[in-house]
Amino acid sequence: MDRKQFKGNLLLYGADLSKWPEEERQAGAELLRHSPELQSLFAEQEEFERILKTRKFEEPSNNLAQRIVSLSVPQNIKVPPRLGLFISDLFADNFYLPKPAFIVVSIFMITALMTGFFIGFSNPIGSTSTDQGQANLQAFLHYKGDVLWAKE
Amino acid sequence: MDRFPLFDDKSLILQIQEGNQEAFAALVDRHAKRFYSTAYRLLFSKNEAEDIVQQAFLNLWERRLLWNQDKGAKFTTWFYRVVVNLCLDHNRKKKPMPLSGNMEPVDKQDGPEILLDEKQKQALLDLFIQELPERQQLALTLCFYEGISNLDAAEIVGIKVKALQSLIMRAKTTLKERLNHHFDSGSMFKR
């Protein structure tokens, strides 16, 4: 190895002889030991590399990998609940409710049905007397003196 | 922690091609930092580097069936090419950065130690590296900063080893000259 080759290797592989190709390392070390000029060049290269290594580096966010993985999972698109959609789904062949939701909906519907029957039978429309109904109708027709409907 | 410690990258890719999300997570865990580092060196921005790495991995997941093992390339070499290409493409679309006030050349009479603090030196170094031709910058990043062998780096850049070595040497020579010139005739290298 001559000086020119040494300088080339120094620039290419750097001021760390252990990173030089094995077949050139020994000859390089030998040359360096006997040349003050190359020793000075070597020191200068060391300093140059030290400066290059002072280059700013910011670590990535801790959750970078996690974020990438979560983005690869297909996202469920949230659709705002719509009554019409729900009813049409209800009659669709493939309508499906998870078991707990199905039980809750069933109990709610049975309760609503029973409440309806209870209210309906406890205060039926037909329970008001015919006279009272007629009076109510007259009051409505002659509200504040207006006659909305001609008397028969 | 590696979730698939016994699986090499090729085996993980095979699992990923079958749609195994866990294998994908393991591959991302294993390599995200390494590719971020390269992207950061080329983009000079944490957010942009993270975005590029994210985009590269998501492309890999979405186009997982396109990866062809038979081509013989190592996963990392191939993926470096993906990341590097995305970075270069991103940089080409960006507007060139103007020389900011704190990067103005130092008045040689004042001496570098007085005027430049560590942050300014870093900014100056970044600027000089940014001003290198694209391929020189790339060669320097891969070989000097990322410690990739000349052989692998040449494959990533898509050139012969000799050409890559020439790029590294030119990059270092230019940087040395510019730093020397900027810091009063070589005083930057004097202890």
mmCIF file of N, CA, C and O in Angstrom, chain A residues 1 5 21 23 29 51 53 58 74 79 85 87 107 113 117 132 139 142 144 147:
data_model
loop_
_atom_site.group_PDB
_atom_site.id
_atom_site.type_symbol
_atom_site.label_atom_id
_atom_site.label_comp_id
_atom_site.label_asym_id
_atom_site.label_seq_id
_atom_site.Cartn_x
_atom_site.Cartn_y
_atom_site.Cartn_z
ATOM 1 N N MET A 1 0.840 -1.212 0.000
ATOM 2 C CA MET A 1 0.000 0.000 0.000
ATOM 3 C C MET A 1 0.875 1.263 0.000
ATOM 4 O O MET A 1 1.805 1.365 0.797
ATOM 5 N N GLN A 5 -2.955 5.346 -1.731
ATOM 6 C CA GLN A 5 -3.978 4.343 -1.404
ATOM 7 C C GLN A 5 -4.441 4.501 0.049
ATOM 8 O O GLN A 5 -5.626 4.368 0.356
ATOM 9 N N PRO A 21 -11.137 -2.956 5.123
ATOM 10 C CA PRO A 21 -11.139 -4.362 4.687
ATOM 11 C C PRO A 21 -9.936 -5.093 5.283
ATOM 12 O O PRO A 21 -8.845 -4.514 5.387
ATOM 13 N N GLU A 23 -7.865 -7.261 4.362
ATOM 14 C CA GLU A 23 -6.616 -7.412 3.603
ATOM 15 C C GLU A 23 -5.810 -6.105 3.533
ATOM 16 O O GLU A 23 -4.638 -6.122 3.169
ATOM 17 N N ALA A 29 -2.009 -0.090 8.910
ATOM 18 C CA ALA A 29 -1.502 0.154 10.261
ATOM 19 C C ALA A 29 0.018 0.304 10.247
ATOM 20 O O ALA A 29 0.583 1.169 10.940
ATOM 21 N N ILE A 51 -16.975 15.506 14.085
ATOM 22 C CA ILE A 51 -17.889 16.618 13.777
ATOM 23 C C ILE A 51 -19.108 16.117 12.995
ATOM 24 O O ILE A 51 -20.235 16.498 13.288
ATOM 25 N N LYS A 53 -20.463 13.363 13.230
ATOM 26 C CA LYS A 53 -21.346 12.629 14.152
ATOM 27 C C LYS A 53 -22.099 13.532 15.122
ATOM 28 O O LYS A 53 -22.986 13.063 15.838
ATOM 29 N N GLU A 58 -33.097 13.263 16.026
ATOM 30 C CA GLU A 58 -34.232 13.158 16.952
ATOM 31 C C GLU A 58 -34.754 11.729 16.935
ATOM 32 O O GLU A 58 -34.993 11.180 15.861
ATOM 33 N N PRO A 74 -58.106 -2.734 9.307
ATOM 34 C CA PRO A 74 -59.240 -2.065 8.654
ATOM 35 C C PRO A 74 -60.097 -1.351 9.693
ATOM 36 O O PRO A 74 -60.459 -1.934 10.706
ATOM 37 N N VAL A 79 -71.379 4.823 11.284
ATOM 38 C CA VAL A 79 -72.511 5.480 10.640
ATOM 39 C C VAL A 79 -73.453 5.933 11.748
ATOM 40 O O VAL A 79 -73.751 5.160 12.656
ATOM 41 N N LEU A 85 -83.186 3.286 8.811
ATOM 42 C CA LEU A 85 -82.228 2.237 8.476
ATOM 43 C C LEU A 85 -82.418 1.034 9.396
ATOM 44 O O LEU A 85 -82.393 -0.123 8.974
ATOM 45 N N ILE A 87 -85.156 0.144 10.963
ATOM 46 C CA ILE A 87 -86.401 -0.575 10.664
ATOM 47 C C ILE A 87 -86.238 -1.432 9.403
ATOM 48 O O ILE A 87 -86.644 -2.586 9.373
ATOM 49 N N ILE A 107 -87.337 -7.499 25.988
ATOM 50 C CA ILE A 107 -87.950 -7.089 27.267
ATOM 51 C C ILE A 107 -88.606 -5.711 27.106
ATOM 52 O O ILE A 107 -89.735 -5.486 27.549
ATOM 53 N N LEU A 113 -95.624 -3.178 25.226
ATOM 54 C CA LEU A 113 -96.894 -3.771 24.821
ATOM 55 C C LEU A 113 -97.848 -3.895 26.009
ATOM 56 O O LEU A 113 -99.028 -3.518 25.953
ATOM 57 N N PHE A 117 -101.478 -2.082 26.776
ATOM 58 C CA PHE A 117 -102.726 -2.792 27.112
ATOM 59 C C PHE A 117 -103.305 -2.253 28.418
ATOM 60 O O PHE A 117 -104.502 -2.007 28.539
ATOM 61 N N GLN A 132 -121.609 13.173 27.949
ATOM 62 C CA GLN A 132 -120.369 13.938 28.225
ATOM 63 C C GLN A 132 -119.605 14.183 26.917
ATOM 64 O O GLN A 132 -119.082 15.272 26.681
ATOM 65 N N ALA A 139 -118.643 22.078 23.241
ATOM 66 C CA ALA A 139 -117.657 23.037 23.786
ATOM 67 C C ALA A 139 -116.581 23.329 22.747
ATOM 68 O O ALA A 139 -116.124 24.460 22.592
ATOM 69 N N HIS A 142 -118.201 25.457 19.822
ATOM 70 C CA HIS A 142 -118.580 26.821 20.189
ATOM 71 C C HIS A 142 -117.512 27.473 21.037
ATOM 72 O O HIS A 142 -117.789 28.278 21.911
ATOM 73 N N LYS A 144 -115.169 29.892 22.581
ATOM 74 C CA LYS A 144 -115.131 31.363 22.648
ATOM 75 C C LYS A 144 -116.179 32.006 21.736
ATOM 76 O O LYS A 144 -115.908 32.987 21.042
ATOM 77 N N VAL A 147 -118.811 29.587 16.108
ATOM 78 C CA VAL A 147 -119.527 28.365 15.737
ATOM 79 C C VAL A 147 -118.789 27.758 14.556
ATOM 80 O O VAL A 147 -118.702 28.345 13.474
#
